[in-house]
Short mmCIF file of C-alpha atoms in Angstrom, two decimals:
data_model
loop_
_atom_site.label_atom_id
_atom_site.label_comp_id
_atom_site.label_asym_id
_atom_site.label_seq_id
_atom_site.Cartn_x
_atom_site.Cartn_y
_atom_site.Cartn_z
CA HIS A 1 212.37 41.08 107.83
CA ALA A 2 213.26 41.20 111.52
CA ALA A 3 213.52 37.41 111.60
CA LYS A 4 215.81 37.43 108.56
CA GLU A 5 218.00 40.08 110.15
CA ALA A 6 218.20 37.92 113.28
CA GLY A 7 219.58 35.03 111.22
CA ALA A 8 216.54 33.10 109.99
CA VAL A 9 217.34 30.99 106.93
CA THR A 10 213.90 29.49 106.18
CA VAL A 11 210.28 30.50 106.71
CA LEU A 12 207.74 27.98 108.02
CA THR A 13 204.24 29.34 107.46
CA ASP A 14 200.79 28.71 106.05
CA ALA A 15 199.44 29.76 102.64
CA ALA A 16 198.57 33.27 103.81
CA GLY A 17 202.01 33.72 105.31
CA ALA A 18 203.66 32.47 102.12
CA SER A 19 201.82 35.10 100.10
CA ARG A 20 202.99 37.77 102.50
CA ALA A 21 206.59 36.52 102.39
CA THR A 22 206.54 36.67 98.59
CA ALA A 23 204.96 40.12 98.54
CA GLU A 24 207.54 41.48 100.97
CA GLY A 25 210.42 39.97 98.98
CA LEU A 26 212.10 38.16 101.88
CA GLY A 27 214.30 36.12 99.57
CA LEU A 28 214.21 33.06 101.85
CA PRO A 29 213.01 29.50 101.19
CA VAL A 30 209.38 29.13 102.30
CA VAL A 31 207.92 25.87 103.67
CA VAL A 32 204.11 25.89 103.58
CA VAL A 33 202.02 23.75 105.97
CA ASP A 34 198.39 23.93 107.11
CA ASP A 35 199.17 24.52 110.80
CA PRO A 36 202.68 25.89 111.38
CA ARG A 37 202.35 25.84 115.17
CA SER A 38 201.87 22.06 115.21
CA HIS A 39 205.28 21.59 113.54
CA VAL A 40 207.39 23.99 115.63
CA ALA A 41 208.02 21.62 118.55
CA ALA A 42 209.40 18.88 116.30
CA LEU A 43 211.73 21.34 114.59
CA ALA A 44 212.92 22.75 117.91
CA ALA A 45 213.51 19.27 119.30
CA ALA A 46 215.61 18.42 116.24
CA VAL A 47 217.63 21.63 116.55
CA TYR A 48 218.43 20.88 120.21
CA GLY A 49 219.20 17.21 119.59
CA GLN A 50 216.07 15.61 121.10
CA PRO A 51 217.00 16.67 124.64
CA ALA A 52 214.06 14.97 126.39
CA ARG A 53 215.56 11.59 125.55
CA GLY A 54 218.47 12.27 127.88
CA LEU A 55 216.31 13.04 130.92
CA VAL A 56 213.69 11.56 133.20
CA THR A 57 210.75 13.84 132.40
CA LEU A 58 207.61 14.52 134.42
CA ALA A 59 204.60 16.70 133.61
CA VAL A 60 201.76 17.83 135.83
CA THR A 61 198.43 19.29 134.78
CA GLY A 62 195.16 20.21 136.51
CA THR A 63 193.25 23.35 137.45
CA ASN A 64 194.57 23.74 140.98
CA GLY A 65 197.86 22.56 142.41
CA LYS A 66 200.06 22.36 139.31
CA THR A 67 202.74 24.69 140.63
CA THR A 68 202.82 23.23 144.12
CA THR A 69 202.89 19.68 142.79
CA SER A 70 205.69 20.49 140.34
CA TYR A 71 207.88 21.88 143.14
CA LEU A 72 207.12 18.88 145.33
CA MET A 73 207.89 16.54 142.43
CA ARG A 74 211.27 18.17 141.96
CA ALA A 75 211.92 17.92 145.70
CA ALA A 76 211.11 14.20 145.71
CA LEU A 77 213.21 13.59 142.60
CA ALA A 78 216.19 15.10 144.42
CA ALA A 79 216.64 11.74 146.16
CA ALA A 80 218.21 10.51 142.91
CA HIS A 81 218.54 13.71 140.88
CA PRO A 82 219.67 16.55 143.18
CA ARG A 83 220.01 18.92 140.21
CA ALA A 84 216.53 18.21 138.79
CA ALA A 85 215.24 21.10 136.68
CA LEU A 86 211.86 22.83 136.78
CA CYS A 87 209.82 24.83 134.26
CA GLY A 88 206.55 26.35 135.41
CA THR A 89 204.36 29.28 136.37
CA VAL A 90 206.74 30.89 138.85
CA GLU A 91 210.13 30.25 137.32
CA THR A 92 212.35 28.18 135.09
CA GLN A 93 215.16 26.73 137.17
CA VAL A 94 218.17 24.81 135.88
CA GLY A 95 220.92 24.19 138.41
CA PRO A 96 221.64 27.41 140.31
CA VAL A 97 220.13 29.61 137.58
CA SER A 98 216.51 30.77 137.77
CA PHE A 99 214.47 32.86 135.30
CA GLU A 100 211.07 34.45 135.93
CA ALA A 101 208.34 32.80 133.89
CA GLU A 102 206.06 34.68 131.51
CA ARG A 103 203.37 31.98 131.48
CA THR A 104 202.71 28.55 132.97
CA THR A 105 204.14 26.65 130.00
CA ALA A 106 206.53 28.36 127.60
CA GLU A 107 206.33 28.12 123.81
CA SER A 108 207.79 24.93 122.35
CA PRO A 109 211.21 26.32 121.31
CA VAL A 110 211.70 27.58 124.88
CA VAL A 111 210.60 24.22 126.31
CA GLN A 112 213.13 22.40 124.11
CA ARG A 113 215.86 24.88 125.04
CA PHE A 114 215.05 24.32 128.72
CA LEU A 115 215.37 20.56 128.28
CA ALA A 116 218.65 20.98 126.42
CA LEU A 117 220.06 23.16 129.22
CA ALA A 118 218.89 20.64 131.81
CA ARG A 119 220.63 17.83 129.93
CA GLU A 120 223.84 19.83 129.54
CA CYS A 121 223.86 20.78 133.23
CA GLY A 122 223.52 17.17 134.34
CA ALA A 123 220.06 17.66 135.83
CA GLY A 124 219.11 14.05 135.18
CA ALA A 125 215.42 14.88 135.48
CA ALA A 126 213.06 17.71 134.57
CA VAL A 127 209.55 18.69 135.65
CA ILE A 128 207.31 20.75 133.36
CA GLU A 129 204.11 22.35 134.60
CA THR A 130 201.70 21.83 131.71
CA SER A 131 198.60 23.94 131.16
CA ALA A 132 195.57 23.12 129.04
CA HIS A 133 196.53 25.99 126.74
CA ALA A 134 199.99 24.44 126.28
CA LEU A 135 198.43 21.17 125.17
CA SER A 136 195.94 22.84 122.83
CA LEU A 137 198.70 24.99 121.31
CA HIS A 138 201.28 22.18 120.88
CA ARG A 139 203.83 23.68 123.30
CA VAL A 140 204.91 20.29 124.71
CA ASP A 141 204.73 18.28 121.49
CA SER A 142 207.81 16.12 120.80
CA VAL A 143 208.19 15.36 124.51
CA VAL A 144 207.01 11.92 125.60
CA PHE A 145 207.00 12.30 129.38
CA ASP A 146 208.02 9.37 131.52
CA VAL A 147 205.24 10.31 133.94
CA ALA A 148 202.27 12.65 133.47
CA ALA A 149 200.24 13.60 136.55
CA PHE A 150 196.71 14.98 136.97
CA THR A 151 195.61 16.84 140.11
CA ASN A 152 191.99 17.93 139.55
CA LEU A 153 189.66 19.80 137.20
CA GLN A 154 187.63 22.77 138.39
CA HIS A 155 185.75 25.73 136.88
CA ASP A 156 188.37 27.86 135.11
CA HIS A 157 189.30 29.06 131.60
CA LEU A 158 185.75 28.53 130.34
CA ASP A 159 186.05 31.83 128.50
CA TYR A 160 188.53 29.97 126.26
CA TYR A 161 187.16 26.41 126.22
CA GLY A 162 183.44 27.13 126.36
CA ASP A 163 182.50 24.40 128.81
CA MET A 164 184.01 21.82 131.17
CA GLU A 165 183.92 19.14 128.48
CA GLY A 166 186.18 21.15 126.19
CA TYR A 167 188.47 21.98 129.10
CA PHE A 168 188.71 18.31 130.09
CA ASN A 169 189.45 17.21 126.54
CA ALA A 170 192.37 19.65 126.39
CA LYS A 171 193.83 18.29 129.63
CA ALA A 172 193.32 14.70 128.48
CA LEU A 173 195.66 15.25 125.51
CA LEU A 174 198.59 14.86 127.92
CA PHE A 175 197.54 11.31 128.77
CA THR A 176 198.04 9.78 125.34
CA PRO A 177 200.96 7.73 123.97
CA GLU A 178 202.12 10.75 121.97
CA HIS A 179 202.72 12.70 125.18
CA ALA A 180 203.33 10.26 128.06
CA LYS A 181 204.39 6.72 128.89
CA ARG A 182 202.42 6.40 132.12
CA ALA A 183 199.98 8.43 134.20
CA VAL A 184 199.41 9.26 137.85
CA VAL A 185 195.83 10.45 138.29
CA CYS A 186 194.14 11.84 141.39
CA VAL A 187 190.61 10.44 141.45
CA ASP A 188 189.16 12.77 144.08
CA ASP A 189 186.85 14.36 141.50
CA GLU A 190 184.67 12.97 138.71
CA TRP A 191 187.05 14.23 136.02
CA GLY A 192 189.99 12.36 137.51
CA ARG A 193 187.95 9.17 137.70
CA ARG A 194 186.87 9.62 134.10
CA LEU A 195 190.45 10.22 132.98
CA ALA A 196 191.70 7.16 134.86
CA ASP A 197 189.09 5.00 133.11
CA SER A 198 189.69 6.38 129.62
CA ALA A 199 193.42 7.12 129.32
CA PRO A 200 195.09 4.83 126.73
CA ILE A 201 198.31 4.54 128.79
CA PRO A 202 199.04 2.74 132.09
CA VAL A 203 197.44 4.63 135.01
CA THR A 204 198.25 4.69 138.72
CA THR A 205 195.50 6.26 140.81
CA VAL A 206 195.65 8.34 144.00
CA SER A 207 192.86 9.37 146.39
CA ALA A 208 193.67 12.03 148.95
CA LEU A 209 190.60 14.06 149.93
CA THR A 210 187.93 11.39 149.35
CA ASP A 211 187.46 7.66 149.89
CA ALA A 212 187.49 6.92 146.15
CA PRO A 213 189.08 3.53 145.39
CA ALA A 214 192.70 3.99 144.28
CA HIS A 215 196.10 2.30 144.17
CA TRP A 216 197.50 4.83 146.67
CA ARG A 217 195.34 6.33 149.44
CA VAL A 218 195.76 9.07 152.02
CA ARG A 219 194.61 8.48 155.60
CA GLY A 220 194.60 10.55 158.78
CA ALA A 221 195.65 13.94 157.44
CA HIS A 222 195.92 16.53 160.23
CA PRO A 223 197.93 19.62 161.15
CA ASP A 224 200.64 19.03 163.77
CA PRO A 225 201.27 22.35 165.56
CA SER A 226 204.34 20.96 167.33
CA ILE A 227 206.26 20.77 164.05
CA GLY A 228 204.26 23.31 162.04
CA ARG A 229 203.40 20.79 159.33
CA THR A 230 200.48 18.77 158.06
CA VAL A 231 201.00 15.03 158.59
CA PHE A 232 199.28 12.10 156.90
CA THR A 233 199.70 8.41 156.13
CA LEU A 234 200.19 7.38 152.50
CA VAL A 235 198.98 3.81 152.00
CA ASP A 236 200.73 2.04 149.12
CA PRO A 237 199.18 -0.60 146.81
CA ASP A 238 200.34 -3.36 149.18
CA GLY A 239 198.47 -1.78 152.09
CA THR A 240 201.57 -0.50 153.89
CA GLY A 241 201.28 2.94 155.45
CA HIS A 242 204.07 5.54 155.21
CA GLU A 243 204.12 8.69 157.36
CA VAL A 244 204.40 11.89 155.36
CA ARG A 245 205.29 15.23 156.96
CA MET A 246 204.46 17.83 154.35
CA PRO A 247 206.80 20.77 153.82
CA ILE A 248 203.77 22.97 153.08
CA LEU A 249 200.58 23.73 154.98
CA GLY A 250 197.01 23.09 153.96
CA GLU A 251 194.43 20.41 153.33
CA VAL A 252 194.57 20.89 149.56
CA ASN A 253 198.30 20.30 149.62
CA VAL A 254 197.74 16.80 150.96
CA GLN A 255 196.47 16.01 147.46
CA ASN A 256 199.40 17.77 145.80
CA THR A 257 201.94 16.04 148.04
CA ALA A 258 200.47 12.59 147.47
CA VAL A 259 200.43 13.07 143.70
CA ALA A 260 204.03 14.30 143.74
CA LEU A 261 205.27 11.35 145.80
CA VAL A 262 203.47 8.75 143.70
CA SER A 263 204.77 10.41 140.53
CA ALA A 264 208.34 10.22 141.84
CA VAL A 265 207.85 6.52 142.61
CA ALA A 266 206.44 6.00 139.11
CA ALA A 267 209.59 7.68 137.78
CA GLY A 268 211.78 5.15 139.59
CA ILE A 269 212.54 6.93 142.88
CA PRO A 270 212.38 4.69 146.00
CA LEU A 271 209.59 5.94 148.28
CA ASP A 272 211.77 6.20 151.41
CA GLY A 273 214.26 8.39 149.59
CA ALA A 274 211.50 10.51 148.06
CA LEU A 275 209.95 11.05 151.50
CA ARG A 276 213.23 12.21 153.04
CA ALA A 277 213.97 14.53 150.13
CA LEU A 278 210.48 16.01 150.12
CA GLU A 279 210.43 16.70 153.86
CA ALA A 280 213.60 18.79 153.48
CA ALA A 281 212.09 20.97 150.73
CA PRO A 282 211.95 24.75 151.25
CA GLN A 283 208.78 26.86 151.06
CA ILE A 284 207.16 27.11 147.64
CA PRO A 285 206.96 30.69 146.36
CA GLY A 286 203.45 32.07 146.62
CA ARG A 287 201.85 28.78 147.67
CA MET A 288 200.74 28.96 151.32
CA GLU A 289 204.00 30.83 151.78
CA LYS A 290 204.51 32.16 155.30
CA VAL A 291 205.97 35.65 155.10
CA ASN A 292 206.85 35.50 158.81
CA PRO A 293 207.12 31.81 159.78
CA GLU A 294 207.76 32.76 163.44
CA PRO A 295 205.18 35.53 163.95
CA GLY A 296 205.77 36.09 167.67
CA ASN A 297 203.72 39.15 168.65
CA GLN A 298 202.69 39.80 165.04
CA PRO A 299 199.82 38.34 163.02
CA LEU A 300 200.86 35.47 160.77
CA VAL A 301 200.92 36.59 157.12
CA VAL A 302 200.50 34.01 154.35
CA VAL A 303 200.56 34.50 150.56
CA ASP A 304 198.74 32.02 148.34
CA TYR A 305 197.81 31.89 144.66
CA ALA A 306 194.24 30.65 145.28
CA HIS A 307 192.27 32.18 142.41
CA THR A 308 189.50 29.68 141.74
CA SER A 309 186.48 29.04 143.96
CA GLU A 310 187.61 25.58 145.00
CA ALA A 311 191.19 26.65 145.69
CA LEU A 312 190.03 29.62 147.77
CA GLU A 313 187.68 27.44 149.80
CA TRP A 314 190.49 24.96 150.52
CA THR A 315 192.94 27.73 151.34
CA LEU A 316 190.60 29.43 153.79
CA ARG A 317 189.78 26.14 155.48
CA SER A 318 193.50 25.43 155.90
CA THR A 319 194.11 28.96 157.17
CA ARG A 320 191.36 28.57 159.75
CA GLU A 321 193.01 25.41 161.07
CA LEU A 322 196.24 27.23 161.92
CA THR A 323 194.62 30.40 163.30
CA ALA A 324 193.77 30.97 166.96
CA GLY A 325 192.27 34.42 166.31
CA ARG A 326 190.58 35.94 163.28
CA VAL A 327 191.22 35.31 159.60
CA HIS A 328 191.70 38.40 157.41
CA ILE A 329 191.70 38.02 153.62
CA VAL A 330 193.08 40.44 151.03
CA PHE A 331 191.70 39.49 147.63
CA GLY A 332 190.51 40.59 144.21
CA THR A 333 190.10 38.85 140.87
CA ASP A 334 191.48 39.20 137.36
CA GLY A 335 190.11 41.49 134.70
CA ASP A 336 189.50 40.33 131.12
CA ARG A 337 189.01 36.78 132.40
CA ASP A 338 186.08 34.50 133.21
CA ALA A 339 183.67 36.85 135.01
CA SER A 340 181.18 34.08 135.83
CA LYS A 341 183.19 32.95 138.85
CA ARG A 342 183.60 36.35 140.55
CA GLU A 343 180.52 36.50 142.77
CA GLN A 344 180.97 32.86 143.83
CA LEU A 345 184.61 33.59 144.70
CA ALA A 346 183.54 36.54 146.84
CA GLY A 347 180.85 34.51 148.59
CA ILE A 348 183.43 31.90 149.55
CA ALA A 349 185.70 34.62 150.93
CA ALA A 350 182.82 36.01 152.99
CA ALA A 351 181.96 32.57 154.37
CA GLY A 352 185.54 31.55 155.16
CA ALA A 353 187.16 34.73 156.51
CA ASP A 354 186.25 37.06 159.36
CA VAL A 355 187.61 40.29 157.87
CA LEU A 356 187.62 41.05 154.12
CA TRP A 357 189.75 43.57 152.23
CA VAL A 358 188.58 43.88 148.62
CA THR A 359 191.26 45.17 146.27
CA ASP A 360 192.57 44.83 142.71
CA GLU A 361 194.46 41.89 141.24
CA ASN A 362 195.25 42.33 137.53
CA PRO A 363 192.53 44.63 136.13
CA ARG A 364 194.12 44.54 132.67
CA THR A 365 191.86 46.61 130.39
CA GLU A 366 188.77 46.29 132.58
CA ASP A 367 187.54 49.00 134.95
CA PRO A 368 188.81 48.04 138.44
CA GLN A 369 185.69 49.47 140.08
CA SER A 370 183.50 47.22 137.93
CA ILE A 371 185.47 44.16 139.06
CA ARG A 372 185.24 45.15 142.72
CA ASP A 373 181.48 45.70 142.32
CA TYR A 374 181.09 42.07 141.22
CA LEU A 375 182.95 40.99 144.34
CA LEU A 376 180.98 43.25 146.66
CA ARG A 377 177.71 41.82 145.31
CA GLY A 378 178.99 38.31 145.97
CA ILE A 379 179.99 39.25 149.52
CA ALA A 380 176.59 40.85 150.19
CA SER A 381 174.80 37.67 149.14
CA GLN A 382 176.67 35.79 151.86
CA ARG A 383 177.02 38.60 154.43
CA PRO A 384 174.15 41.11 153.99
CA SER A 385 175.38 43.26 156.88
CA MET A 386 178.73 43.80 155.09
CA ALA A 387 180.32 43.82 158.54
CA ASP A 388 184.14 43.78 158.55
CA VAL A 389 184.26 44.34 154.78
CA THR A 390 186.48 47.10 153.40
CA GLU A 391 186.82 48.07 149.75
CA VAL A 392 190.30 49.48 149.15
CA ARG A 393 190.12 51.72 146.10
CA THR A 394 193.67 53.07 146.23
CA CYS A 395 196.00 50.18 145.40
CA ARG A 396 196.75 46.59 146.34
CA ARG A 397 199.84 47.63 148.31
CA ASP A 398 197.63 49.79 150.53
CA ALA A 399 195.16 46.94 151.04
CA VAL A 400 197.97 44.63 152.21
CA ARG A 401 199.29 47.31 154.56
CA ARG A 402 195.89 48.11 156.07
CA ALA A 403 195.02 44.45 156.58
CA ILE A 404 198.26 43.66 158.40
CA LEU A 405 198.05 46.76 160.59
CA ALA A 406 194.46 45.92 161.53
CA ALA A 407 195.26 42.32 162.52
CA GLN A 408 196.24 41.23 166.02
CA PRO A 409 198.72 38.62 167.32
CA GLY A 410 197.08 35.23 166.84
CA ASP A 411 195.29 36.41 163.69
CA THR A 412 196.24 35.33 160.18
CA VAL A 413 196.27 37.60 157.13
CA ILE A 414 195.94 35.55 153.95
CA ILE A 415 196.75 37.44 150.74
CA THR A 416 195.34 35.55 147.77
CA GLY A 417 195.14 35.63 143.99
CA LYS A 418 198.64 36.55 142.85
CA GLY A 419 200.94 34.17 144.68
CA ALA A 420 204.46 34.58 143.32
CA GLU A 421 203.48 36.81 140.39
CA TRP A 422 205.99 39.63 140.03
CA TYR A 423 203.67 42.14 138.37
CA GLN A 424 200.28 43.82 138.43
CA GLU A 425 198.84 44.33 134.95
CA VAL A 426 196.88 47.54 134.36
CA GLU A 427 195.90 48.81 130.88
CA GLY A 428 198.38 46.51 129.15
CA ILE A 429 201.32 47.52 131.34
CA LYS A 430 202.88 45.08 133.80
CA HIS A 431 203.92 47.12 136.82
CA ARG A 432 206.53 45.55 139.08
CA TYR A 433 204.76 44.17 142.15
CA ASN A 434 204.89 41.13 144.45
CA ASP A 435 202.79 40.46 147.55
CA VAL A 436 205.58 38.86 149.61
CA PRO A 437 208.08 41.76 149.78
CA VAL A 438 205.22 44.22 150.23
CA ALA A 439 203.92 42.26 153.22
CA ARG A 440 207.43 41.81 154.60
CA GLU A 441 208.05 45.55 154.44
CA VAL A 442 204.87 46.19 156.41
CA LEU A 443 205.86 43.64 159.04
CA GLU A 444 209.41 44.93 159.36
CA CYS A 445 208.74 48.67 159.15
CA ASP A 446 205.13 49.84 159.36
CA LEU A 447 203.92 47.34 161.96
CA ARG A 448 206.81 47.98 164.34
CA SER A 449 206.33 51.73 164.17
CA HIS A 450 202.55 51.24 164.44
CA VAL A 451 202.98 49.23 167.64
#
């Protein structure tokens, strides 16, 4: 009845829904199909006038790096499309307007509305961060992307997909003629190599962190302290090297940057223009984001989303490279999610950081103490002495504050797990919270008074 009152003129449902509509006396035409969700995208695309056809469209999927790569893609596209739009985990951005995102990939009517707004605003191009769930649940149906990119596949979401094979098959749906015209695939891991060999669309390959054979290859990646960037050479299919000065720190972001640049080239952007546009890009929210880029006599504070074992290992390795002193990590892990990775995550934190602050992330309906106990067991397996390990039972805000106040100039405090998330979810309630302003407040107020 609420839908009817809001202006609905027809009901699309399955047999069970049709029976309910009749019983409730809705008085609306009812269209019955086996799987209503699989038809919604096509209907939304028709309502909005097939908006994807008026844009250059790019998608990116993978376990780690989707958000970073999507921002870097948009930055590179700016060489030809300065108003390029973005829809992803952190935000939906069309022109000067930005909306906070509820999930990585919105439901299909929202995706089609985003594309329609992008077309109307003259964006010229649009980037959509595409999760495995979005592909399984038909959220990006009725969009045939000009370029679909793959970063990597790591242990995540196995509570939903059961095993890595099921997870891979969901990701692989993007690389079919129904969803994309061409693919850019990073072949640093076995899943990327398998996808490159099996995808039924044209594939361009990239290797960044390994020596795997590929059309485009990364060589000589290294941090350059004089400019505060990571620099590498991107070797094109003709064997010509191009210097890349990344706008974001970290070894893992070499992979993300290479995939973004090659995707822009695949979408028709000249490489020289893409390089210039990408180098001018601002920081990416919650992705190796420096809260105080010029730390002076303060510790450097960095916020990063790293929430899988592989991402955390890469993040800590990158943090170590830019740190003269000690590395402090503030971290937790999600409740009501894959618990099998918790102790491994904690072991990686213990191996990669000097000082550990164990706190809460999004407990959801799970007991926060139970989650922290998992992490403490994982830390103990790597560091039996439990030296420089503090469990903060009060709140995440307090953990951030205590870590920053305990750090010295030359140290780095890396706050992981939430990135740009604007909430902390406890018992079904999303409380307003973001690591960056919390850390900034400590740096600007508490630390100065503490000193």
